[in-house]
Amino acid sequence: MTSHIIPVTGTELSPILSPLAADILTASVSLLRWVEEYGSPLHLVLPPELNANVEALRRVLDDREVAHAIYYGSKVNKSSGLMQAALGAGAGIDVSSVYELRDAVKLGAQGSDIVATGPAKTAQFHDELVRIGALICVDSPEELTDISMRLPNDGVKQPVLLRLQPKGHEKSRFGMAADKVRACLSRVAADDRFRFDGIHFHLSGYRWQDRAVAFEEAVKLVEEARAIGLSPKMIDIGGGLPVQYVSEAAWEEHLQRQSADDFRTGNVPASFYPYGGPQSAAAWLACFLGAPLSSGQTIDDYLRRHELTLAMEPGRSLVDQAAISAFRITRVKDLGNGNGVIFVEGSSFSACETWFASEFMVDPILLRQNDRARAGEPFRAYIAGHSCLDEDVLSNRWLGFPQVPEAGDLLVWANTGGYQMDLLENEFHRHPMPKRLCVTKSAAGDLSIYPDN
């Protein structure tokens, strides 16, 4: 039987789909069969999309002749297939735990491919980073002391970045104010076991303008480091590059007209990720590079003239379009007056924004299991998971359907690769962890799958 793709209406926040994601949905019989075989929810990982995202950023940097180091922020997804794709694309890996480090090394990453930016590194983590000569981002004077106690005296210098807490960001628990960075610079200069590679910072939010201000503060510290005999070669701006999940027009229209009545809770979340922002990650990067410094130079001018590498650790933006998640409908409960709740086989732990007290503001796609005609009136529902927790809700928003969906139909969320599909997943109620499959497309147009393990 042939299935039909039915857009969910009511909010009209339809996802932007990559050609590969669209192909998977068009081959809906295959998707239904995969869910039947591997269970629900089923995460489909699309490694070629990560490669394309790396190349899009690299083109911007190459066009401006800016030396660069792109590290994939692997914390956004547990997929080994995506980590492998990053290495295959010539990117490095940003690791925030000893377990991410070990996975990267198993996949062939060398020390020069790895940067460790997490602020709470254990002694074991430090030991394994030092052993392979990975670049360590030092979050505090205390961490610098911890590392120095573990360095061998074999003449091999340990590369480090010092993490700046830029002015105006004093409430952050990450990084050091400029005066503490200066104190660390003096300590590094006096210890020939260290190699000082540069300054790192990472800001919350998604404004390139804020990064440009922080970059200027980092520039001053780089110049001070050179004045005391150090040879920094890098300024690292962290991540926070945007992703466009839905069209800007649809997003702005939705924000203007949404109300408490759009949510079954009667409350609009206080904040949302900017799902339909005005810029792609590549456009954002171009704006950042063109931002003027107080000297009159643009950022890209400064980097070229001073022979500095621009480093970054994009996470979400590198997995843009790199995963979709399919949930099978278990049953539909009628709440009266044309409203209902759709229960899916799976939980909100596998596709949600509850960790930000928010919502994943992208409409799912209804994939019918058959093409037979269905009678019925338009139907409005929210989406609930299969656990016994009343808060286990994938969408508190009321979503519109042309008719009542049926058990066995699929709800597919697009673009779940960035922090969505596995951040909170667990074996609650002893349900097994959802399966992940990598999907690729041959030159002949055939889709193939393999385990993402």
mmCIF file of N, CA and C in Angstrom, residues 20-143:
data_model
loop_
_atom_site.group_PDB
_atom_site.id
_atom_site.type_symbol
_atom_site.label_atom_id
_atom_site.label_comp_id
_atom_site.label_asym_id
_atom_site.label_seq_id
_atom_site.Cartn_x
_atom_site.Cartn_y
_atom_site.Cartn_z
ATOM 1 N N LEU A 20 17.625 15.128 0.981
ATOM 2 C CA LEU A 20 17.715 13.763 1.483
ATOM 3 C C LEU A 20 16.569 13.453 2.441
ATOM 4 N N ALA A 21 16.247 14.384 3.328
ATOM 5 C CA ALA A 21 15.120 14.173 4.244
ATOM 6 C C ALA A 21 13.814 14.044 3.461
ATOM 7 N N ALA A 22 13.658 14.876 2.434
ATOM 8 C CA ALA A 22 12.454 14.793 1.607
ATOM 9 C C ALA A 22 12.371 13.446 0.893
ATOM 10 N N ASP A 23 13.501 12.942 0.441
ATOM 11 C CA ASP A 23 13.524 11.628 -0.219
ATOM 12 C C ASP A 23 13.068 10.525 0.733
ATOM 13 N N ILE A 24 13.497 10.612 1.989
ATOM 14 C CA ILE A 24 13.110 9.596 2.966
ATOM 15 C C ILE A 24 11.606 9.627 3.193
ATOM 16 N N LEU A 25 11.052 10.815 3.288
ATOM 17 C CA LEU A 25 9.610 10.922 3.497
ATOM 18 C C LEU A 25 8.838 10.470 2.263
ATOM 19 N N THR A 26 9.369 10.776 1.097
ATOM 20 C CA THR A 26 8.710 10.341 -0.134
ATOM 21 C C THR A 26 8.720 8.813 -0.224
ATOM 22 N N ALA A 27 9.809 8.213 0.225
ATOM 23 C CA ALA A 27 9.887 6.743 0.262
ATOM 24 C C ALA A 27 9.250 6.253 1.552
ATOM 25 N N SER A 28 8.006 6.665 1.768
ATOM 26 C CA SER A 28 7.361 6.455 3.061
ATOM 27 C C SER A 28 7.161 4.990 3.405
ATOM 28 N N VAL A 29 6.971 4.150 2.387
ATOM 29 C CA VAL A 29 6.820 2.716 2.658
ATOM 30 C C VAL A 29 8.074 2.181 3.339
ATOM 31 N N SER A 30 9.236 2.636 2.886
ATOM 32 C CA SER A 30 10.488 2.214 3.515
ATOM 33 C C SER A 30 10.548 2.691 4.961
ATOM 34 N N LEU A 31 10.162 3.928 5.210
ATOM 35 C CA LEU A 31 10.209 4.464 6.566
ATOM 36 C C LEU A 31 9.268 3.690 7.488
ATOM 37 N N LEU A 32 8.071 3.420 7.013
ATOM 38 C CA LEU A 32 7.134 2.621 7.813
ATOM 39 C C LEU A 32 7.712 1.234 8.107
ATOM 40 N N ARG A 33 8.370 0.638 7.122
ATOM 41 C CA ARG A 33 8.972 -0.682 7.312
ATOM 42 C C ARG A 33 10.123 -0.618 8.305
ATOM 43 N N TRP A 34 10.938 0.436 8.229
ATOM 44 C CA TRP A 34 12.050 0.581 9.168
ATOM 45 C C TRP A 34 11.540 0.715 10.602
ATOM 46 N N VAL A 35 10.478 1.491 10.789
ATOM 47 C CA VAL A 35 9.914 1.636 12.135
ATOM 48 C C VAL A 35 9.367 0.301 12.623
ATOM 49 N N GLU A 36 8.723 -0.441 11.737
ATOM 50 C CA GLU A 36 8.205 -1.749 12.109
ATOM 51 C C GLU A 36 9.343 -2.676 12.545
ATOM 52 N N GLU A 37 10.473 -2.600 11.857
ATOM 53 C CA GLU A 37 11.587 -3.494 12.152
ATOM 54 C C GLU A 37 12.400 -3.055 13.356
ATOM 55 N N TYR A 38 12.634 -1.748 13.487
ATOM 56 C CA TYR A 38 13.564 -1.275 14.504
ATOM 57 C C TYR A 38 12.889 -0.616 15.698
ATOM 58 N N GLY A 39 11.592 -0.366 15.614
ATOM 59 C CA GLY A 39 10.875 0.184 16.750
ATOM 60 C C GLY A 39 10.665 1.678 16.671
ATOM 61 N N SER A 40 9.844 2.164 17.602
ATOM 62 C CA SER A 40 9.486 3.576 17.693
ATOM 63 C C SER A 40 9.833 4.084 19.092
ATOM 64 N N PRO A 41 10.416 5.290 19.164
ATOM 65 C CA PRO A 41 10.805 6.154 18.050
ATOM 66 C C PRO A 41 12.048 5.620 17.340
ATOM 67 N N LEU A 42 12.187 6.047 16.104
ATOM 68 C CA LEU A 42 13.348 5.674 15.300
ATOM 69 C C LEU A 42 14.022 6.951 14.828
ATOM 70 N N HIS A 43 15.316 7.060 15.114
ATOM 71 C CA HIS A 43 16.087 8.224 14.696
ATOM 72 C C HIS A 43 16.880 7.875 13.439
ATOM 73 N N LEU A 44 16.723 8.673 12.414
ATOM 74 C CA LEU A 44 17.473 8.490 11.172
ATOM 75 C C LEU A 44 18.496 9.612 11.062
ATOM 76 N N VAL A 45 19.757 9.219 11.027
ATOM 77 C CA VAL A 45 20.871 10.163 11.001
ATOM 78 C C VAL A 45 21.370 10.272 9.562
ATOM 79 N N LEU A 46 21.625 11.499 9.117
ATOM 80 C CA LEU A 46 21.983 11.756 7.723
ATOM 81 C C LEU A 46 23.378 12.381 7.663
ATOM 82 N N PRO A 47 24.425 11.578 7.723
ATOM 83 C CA PRO A 47 25.801 12.107 7.777
ATOM 84 C C PRO A 47 26.174 13.042 6.627
ATOM 85 N N PRO A 48 25.687 12.818 5.383
ATOM 86 C CA PRO A 48 26.093 13.746 4.316
ATOM 87 C C PRO A 48 25.726 15.201 4.583
ATOM 88 N N GLU A 49 24.689 15.425 5.393
ATOM 89 C CA GLU A 49 24.287 16.806 5.673
ATOM 90 C C GLU A 49 25.349 17.523 6.513
ATOM 91 N N LEU A 50 25.988 16.805 7.431
ATOM 92 C CA LEU A 50 27.038 17.435 8.231
ATOM 93 C C LEU A 50 28.198 17.862 7.335
ATOM 94 N N ASN A 51 28.561 17.018 6.401
ATOM 95 C CA ASN A 51 29.626 17.361 5.455
ATOM 96 C C ASN A 51 29.285 18.642 4.702
ATOM 97 N N ALA A 52 28.035 18.744 4.248
ATOM 98 C CA ALA A 52 27.607 19.938 3.505
ATOM 99 C C ALA A 52 27.666 21.180 4.382
ATOM 100 N N ASN A 53 27.329 21.050 5.667
ATOM 101 C CA ASN A 53 27.353 22.194 6.562
ATOM 102 C C ASN A 53 28.781 22.672 6.843
ATOM 103 N N VAL A 54 29.701 21.726 6.980
ATOM 104 C CA VAL A 54 31.112 22.105 7.140
ATOM 105 C C VAL A 54 31.592 22.862 5.907
ATOM 106 N N GLU A 55 31.251 22.349 4.735
ATOM 107 C CA GLU A 55 31.697 22.991 3.497
ATOM 108 C C GLU A 55 31.120 24.386 3.342
ATOM 109 N N ALA A 56 29.892 24.602 3.769
ATOM 110 C CA ALA A 56 29.279 25.929 3.655
ATOM 111 C C ALA A 56 30.039 26.952 4.493
ATOM 112 N N LEU A 57 30.450 26.587 5.695
ATOM 113 C CA LEU A 57 31.239 27.497 6.527
ATOM 114 C C LEU A 57 32.638 27.679 5.955
ATOM 115 N N ARG A 58 33.208 26.588 5.466
ATOM 116 C CA ARG A 58 34.566 26.661 4.928
ATOM 117 C C ARG A 58 34.638 27.580 3.705
ATOM 118 N N ARG A 59 33.602 27.577 2.891
ATOM 119 C CA ARG A 59 33.594 28.467 1.707
ATOM 120 C C ARG A 59 33.661 29.927 2.120
ATOM 121 N N VAL A 60 32.919 30.291 3.165
ATOM 122 C CA VAL A 60 32.944 31.676 3.645
ATOM 123 C C VAL A 60 34.349 32.050 4.099
ATOM 124 N N LEU A 61 34.990 31.185 4.838
ATOM 125 C CA LEU A 61 36.330 31.455 5.368
ATOM 126 C C LEU A 61 37.382 31.468 4.260
ATOM 127 N N ASP A 62 37.280 30.528 3.341
ATOM 128 C CA ASP A 62 38.239 30.483 2.238
ATOM 129 C C ASP A 62 38.097 31.696 1.324
ATOM 130 N N ASP A 63 36.874 32.132 1.079
ATOM 131 C CA ASP A 63 36.654 33.303 0.223
ATOM 132 C C ASP A 63 37.333 34.539 0.794
ATOM 133 N N ARG A 64 37.446 34.593 2.125
ATOM 134 C CA ARG A 64 38.072 35.743 2.782
ATOM 135 C C ARG A 64 39.523 35.466 3.168
ATOM 136 N N GLU A 65 40.027 34.310 2.724
ATOM 137 C CA GLU A 65 41.413 33.916 2.974
ATOM 138 C C GLU A 65 41.756 33.948 4.460
ATOM 139 N N VAL A 66 40.822 33.476 5.280
ATOM 140 C CA VAL A 66 41.015 33.416 6.731
ATOM 141 C C VAL A 66 41.406 31.991 7.116
ATOM 142 N N ALA A 67 42.550 31.841 7.766
ATOM 143 C CA ALA A 67 42.942 30.531 8.291
ATOM 144 C C ALA A 67 41.929 30.117 9.350
ATOM 145 N N HIS A 68 41.573 28.845 9.375
ATOM 146 C CA HIS A 68 40.474 28.450 10.254
ATOM 147 C C HIS A 68 40.636 27.020 10.751
ATOM 148 N N ALA A 69 39.960 26.758 11.869
ATOM 149 C CA ALA A 69 39.871 25.413 12.437
ATOM 150 C C ALA A 69 38.435 25.221 12.899
ATOM 151 N N ILE A 70 37.716 24.330 12.222
ATOM 152 C CA ILE A 70 36.330 24.046 12.569
ATOM 153 C C ILE A 70 36.295 22.733 13.338
ATOM 154 N N TYR A 71 35.784 22.787 14.557
ATOM 155 C CA TYR A 71 35.627 21.593 15.386
ATOM 156 C C TYR A 71 34.136 21.320 15.571
ATOM 157 N N TYR A 72 33.734 20.101 15.348
ATOM 158 C CA TYR A 72 32.337 19.708 15.538
ATOM 159 C C TYR A 72 32.042 19.550 17.027
ATOM 160 N N GLY A 73 31.087 20.318 17.558
ATOM 161 C CA GLY A 73 30.685 20.219 18.953
ATOM 162 C C GLY A 73 29.878 18.953 19.178
ATOM 163 N N SER A 74 30.562 17.848 19.474
ATOM 164 C CA SER A 74 29.930 16.536 19.463
ATOM 165 C C SER A 74 28.912 16.343 20.574
ATOM 166 N N LYS A 75 28.864 17.245 21.543
ATOM 167 C CA LYS A 75 27.893 17.118 22.630
ATOM 168 C C LYS A 75 26.452 17.216 22.140
ATOM 169 N N VAL A 76 26.238 17.773 20.954
ATOM 170 C CA VAL A 76 24.863 17.968 20.486
ATOM 171 C C VAL A 76 24.190 16.667 20.117
ATOM 172 N N ASN A 77 24.966 15.598 19.897
ATOM 173 C CA ASN A 77 24.381 14.348 19.436
ATOM 174 C C ASN A 77 25.340 13.198 19.757
ATOM 175 N N LYS A 78 24.787 12.073 20.159
ATOM 176 C CA LYS A 78 25.624 10.920 20.513
ATOM 177 C C LYS A 78 26.012 10.072 19.301
ATOM 178 N N SER A 79 25.646 10.495 18.115
ATOM 179 C CA SER A 79 25.859 9.695 16.915
ATOM 180 C C SER A 79 27.341 9.567 16.558
ATOM 181 N N SER A 80 27.810 8.330 16.453
ATOM 182 C CA SER A 80 29.170 8.105 15.966
ATOM 183 C C SER A 80 29.255 8.372 14.468
ATOM 184 N N GLY A 81 28.134 8.168 13.750
ATOM 185 C CA GLY A 81 28.113 8.439 12.319
ATOM 186 C C GLY A 81 28.358 9.906 12.018
ATOM 187 N N LEU A 82 27.807 10.794 12.846
ATOM 188 C CA LEU A 82 28.029 12.226 12.638
ATOM 189 C C LEU A 82 29.451 12.626 13.015
ATOM 190 N N MET A 83 29.980 12.017 14.064
ATOM 191 C CA MET A 83 31.375 12.295 14.430
ATOM 192 C C MET A 83 32.312 11.841 13.312
ATOM 193 N N GLN A 84 32.028 10.676 12.759
ATOM 194 C CA GLN A 84 32.842 10.169 11.652
ATOM 195 C C GLN A 84 32.724 11.080 10.435
ATOM 196 N N ALA A 85 31.526 11.588 10.180
ATOM 197 C CA ALA A 85 31.329 12.495 9.045
ATOM 198 C C ALA A 85 32.136 13.776 9.225
ATOM 199 N N ALA A 86 32.193 14.271 10.460
ATOM 200 C CA ALA A 86 32.970 15.488 10.717
ATOM 201 C C ALA A 86 34.442 15.259 10.414
ATOM 202 N N LEU A 87 34.973 14.144 10.886
ATOM 203 C CA LEU A 87 36.383 13.837 10.605
ATOM 204 C C LEU A 87 36.606 13.657 9.111
ATOM 205 N N GLY A 88 35.668 13.016 8.435
ATOM 206 C CA GLY A 88 35.785 12.823 6.995
ATOM 207 C C GLY A 88 35.737 14.122 6.219
ATOM 208 N N ALA A 89 35.044 15.128 6.793
ATOM 209 C CA ALA A 89 34.951 16.433 6.149
ATOM 210 C C ALA A 89 36.151 17.316 6.452
ATOM 211 N N GLY A 90 37.107 16.790 7.230
ATOM 212 C CA GLY A 90 38.291 17.578 7.558
ATOM 213 C C GLY A 90 38.121 18.476 8.760
ATOM 214 N N ALA A 91 37.026 18.299 9.507
ATOM 215 C CA ALA A 91 36.814 19.071 10.735
ATOM 216 C C ALA A 91 37.422 18.319 11.909
ATOM 217 N N GLY A 92 37.683 19.040 12.973
ATOM 218 C CA GLY A 92 38.098 18.413 14.212
ATOM 219 C C GLY A 92 36.880 18.090 15.062
ATOM 220 N N ILE A 93 37.139 17.632 16.285
ATOM 221 C CA ILE A 93 36.072 17.266 17.208
ATOM 222 C C ILE A 93 36.263 18.017 18.524
ATOM 223 N N ASP A 94 35.210 18.658 18.963
ATOM 224 C CA ASP A 94 35.175 19.301 20.277
ATOM 225 C C ASP A 94 34.573 18.311 21.263
ATOM 226 N N VAL A 95 35.337 17.927 22.282
ATOM 227 C CA VAL A 95 34.870 16.947 23.258
ATOM 228 C C VAL A 95 34.723 17.604 24.626
ATOM 229 N N SER A 96 33.690 17.188 25.350
ATOM 230 C CA SER A 96 33.440 17.747 26.675
ATOM 231 C C SER A 96 33.430 16.686 27.758
ATOM 232 N N SER A 97 33.825 15.477 27.419
ATOM 233 C CA SER A 97 33.936 14.408 28.412
ATOM 234 C C SER A 97 34.965 13.400 27.929
ATOM 235 N N VAL A 98 35.432 12.592 28.858
ATOM 236 C CA VAL A 98 36.397 11.557 28.490
ATOM 237 C C VAL A 98 35.760 10.533 27.560
ATOM 238 N N TYR A 99 34.445 10.372 27.647
ATOM 239 C CA TYR A 99 33.752 9.394 26.805
ATOM 240 C C TYR A 99 33.640 9.893 25.365
ATOM 241 N N GLU A 100 33.368 11.169 25.191
ATOM 242 C CA GLU A 100 33.388 11.730 23.836
ATOM 243 C C GLU A 100 34.798 11.642 23.257
ATOM 244 N N LEU A 101 35.788 11.905 24.092
ATOM 245 C CA LEU A 101 37.182 11.805 23.641
ATOM 246 C C LEU A 101 37.493 10.393 23.160
ATOM 247 N N ARG A 102 37.118 9.395 23.931
ATOM 248 C CA ARG A 102 37.426 8.020 23.563
ATOM 249 C C ARG A 102 36.727 7.626 22.265
ATOM 250 N N ASP A 103 35.484 8.076 22.096
ATOM 251 C CA ASP A 103 34.783 7.770 20.849
ATOM 252 C C ASP A 103 35.494 8.395 19.660
ATOM 253 N N ALA A 104 35.938 9.653 19.823
ATOM 254 C CA ALA A 104 36.641 10.329 18.729
ATOM 255 C C ALA A 104 37.925 9.582 18.370
ATOM 256 N N VAL A 105 38.667 9.156 19.382
ATOM 257 C CA VAL A 105 39.926 8.444 19.139
ATOM 258 C C VAL A 105 39.651 7.105 18.459
ATOM 259 N N LYS A 106 38.607 6.395 18.881
ATOM 260 C CA LYS A 106 38.259 5.121 18.248
ATOM 261 C C LYS A 106 37.957 5.298 16.761
ATOM 262 N N LEU A 107 37.420 6.469 16.413
ATOM 263 C CA LEU A 107 37.069 6.742 15.024
ATOM 264 C C LEU A 107 38.253 7.272 14.221
ATOM 265 N N GLY A 108 39.421 7.367 14.859
ATOM 266 C CA GLY A 108 40.617 7.762 14.133
ATOM 267 C C GLY A 108 41.120 9.155 14.388
ATOM 268 N N ALA A 109 40.478 9.908 15.286
ATOM 269 C CA ALA A 109 40.934 11.271 15.571
ATOM 270 C C ALA A 109 42.297 11.252 16.253
ATOM 271 N N GLN A 110 43.170 12.143 15.825
ATOM 272 C CA GLN A 110 44.479 12.336 16.451
ATOM 273 C C GLN A 110 44.373 13.501 17.443
ATOM 274 N N GLY A 111 45.407 13.662 18.254
ATOM 275 C CA GLY A 111 45.400 14.768 19.202
ATOM 276 C C GLY A 111 45.201 16.115 18.536
ATOM 277 N N SER A 112 45.803 16.293 17.363
ATOM 278 C CA SER A 112 45.686 17.572 16.648
ATOM 279 C C SER A 112 44.290 17.821 16.108
ATOM 280 N N ASP A 113 43.431 16.786 16.110
ATOM 281 C CA ASP A 113 42.050 16.923 15.640
ATOM 282 C C ASP A 113 41.090 17.316 16.755
ATOM 283 N N ILE A 114 41.561 17.360 17.991
ATOM 284 C CA ILE A 114 40.663 17.430 19.145
ATOM 285 C C ILE A 114 40.909 18.686 19.962
ATOM 286 N N VAL A 115 39.805 19.334 20.357
ATOM 287 C CA VAL A 115 39.853 20.393 21.356
ATOM 288 C C VAL A 115 38.874 20.009 22.458
ATOM 289 N N ALA A 116 39.264 20.249 23.699
ATOM 290 C CA ALA A 116 38.414 19.938 24.846
ATOM 291 C C ALA A 116 37.992 21.236 25.514
ATOM 292 N N THR A 117 36.715 21.568 25.406
ATOM 293 C CA THR A 117 36.239 22.861 25.910
ATOM 294 C C THR A 117 35.434 22.758 27.191
ATOM 295 N N GLY A 118 35.053 21.561 27.615
ATOM 296 C CA GLY A 118 34.223 21.432 28.816
ATOM 297 C C GLY A 118 34.895 22.030 30.048
ATOM 298 N N PRO A 119 34.129 22.667 30.941
ATOM 299 C CA PRO A 119 34.727 23.368 32.075
ATOM 300 C C PRO A 119 35.032 22.489 33.278
ATOM 301 N N ALA A 120 34.452 21.293 33.346
ATOM 302 C CA ALA A 120 34.572 20.465 34.552
ATOM 303 C C ALA A 120 35.315 19.172 34.243
ATOM 304 N N LYS A 121 36.494 19.296 33.689
ATOM 305 C CA LYS A 121 37.262 18.112 33.280
ATOM 306 C C LYS A 121 37.814 17.377 34.500
ATOM 307 N N THR A 122 37.714 16.069 34.471
ATOM 308 C CA THR A 122 38.250 15.250 35.545
ATOM 309 C C THR A 122 39.748 15.027 35.352
ATOM 310 N N ALA A 123 40.377 14.503 36.388
ATOM 311 C CA ALA A 123 41.804 14.177 36.285
ATOM 312 C C ALA A 123 42.042 13.134 35.199
ATOM 313 N N GLN A 124 41.162 12.156 35.109
ATOM 314 C CA GLN A 124 41.300 11.132 34.075
ATOM 315 C C GLN A 124 41.170 11.741 32.682
ATOM 316 N N PHE A 125 40.228 12.656 32.531
ATOM 317 C CA PHE A 125 40.043 13.349 31.250
ATOM 318 C C PHE A 125 41.312 14.098 30.890
ATOM 319 N N HIS A 126 41.854 14.857 31.851
ATOM 320 C CA HIS A 126 43.109 15.579 31.603
ATOM 321 C C HIS A 126 44.222 14.626 31.183
ATOM 322 N N ASP A 127 44.345 13.510 31.894
ATOM 323 C CA ASP A 127 45.420 12.567 31.589
ATOM 324 C C ASP A 127 45.333 12.066 30.152
ATOM 325 N N GLU A 128 44.128 11.722 29.714
ATOM 326 C CA GLU A 128 43.979 11.183 28.364
ATOM 327 C C GLU A 128 44.162 12.263 27.301
ATOM 328 N N LEU A 129 43.788 13.500 27.609
ATOM 329 C CA LEU A 129 44.030 14.605 26.677
ATOM 330 C C LEU A 129 45.531 14.875 26.545
ATOM 331 N N VAL A 130 46.212 14.891 27.679
ATOM 332 C CA VAL A 130 47.660 15.150 27.671
ATOM 333 C C VAL A 130 48.389 14.032 26.934
ATOM 334 N N ARG A 131 47.935 12.807 27.115
ATOM 335 C CA ARG A 131 48.616 11.661 26.515
ATOM 336 C C ARG A 131 48.666 11.770 24.997
ATOM 337 N N ILE A 132 47.601 12.318 24.391
ATOM 338 C CA ILE A 132 47.575 12.408 22.923
ATOM 339 C C ILE A 132 47.898 13.812 22.417
ATOM 340 N N GLY A 133 48.157 14.752 23.331
ATOM 341 C CA GLY A 133 48.512 16.100 22.910
ATOM 342 C C GLY A 133 47.349 16.896 22.341
ATOM 343 N N ALA A 134 46.127 16.635 22.844
ATOM 344 C CA ALA A 134 44.955 17.383 22.388
ATOM 345 C C ALA A 134 45.011 18.813 22.918
ATOM 346 N N LEU A 135 44.338 19.707 22.231
ATOM 347 C CA LEU A 135 44.260 21.108 22.646
ATOM 348 C C LEU A 135 43.263 21.231 23.798
ATOM 349 N N ILE A 136 43.708 21.766 24.926
ATOM 350 C CA ILE A 136 42.850 21.890 26.103
ATOM 351 C C ILE A 136 42.482 23.351 26.304
ATOM 352 N N CYS A 137 41.183 23.599 26.401
ATOM 353 C CA CYS A 137 40.696 24.937 26.722
ATOM 354 C C CYS A 137 40.602 25.040 28.243
ATOM 355 N N VAL A 138 41.414 25.917 28.824
ATOM 356 C CA VAL A 138 41.527 26.038 30.281
ATOM 357 C C VAL A 138 40.500 27.047 30.771
ATOM 358 N N ASP A 139 39.618 26.585 31.669
ATOM 359 C CA ASP A 139 38.483 27.400 32.107
ATOM 360 C C ASP A 139 38.810 28.295 33.301
ATOM 361 N N SER A 140 39.853 27.980 34.043
ATOM 362 C CA SER A 140 40.113 28.720 35.284
ATOM 363 C C SER A 140 41.565 28.570 35.702
ATOM 364 N N PRO A 141 42.048 29.450 36.595
ATOM 365 C CA PRO A 141 43.394 29.269 37.145
ATOM 366 C C PRO A 141 43.530 27.933 37.865
ATOM 367 N N GLU A 142 42.438 27.487 38.495
ATOM 368 C CA GLU A 142 42.472 26.210 39.206
ATOM 369 C C GLU A 142 42.679 25.047 38.233
ATOM 370 N N GLU A 143 42.034 25.128 37.076
ATOM 371 C CA GLU A 143 42.241 24.066 36.091
ATOM 372 C C GLU A 143 43.668 24.092 35.561
#
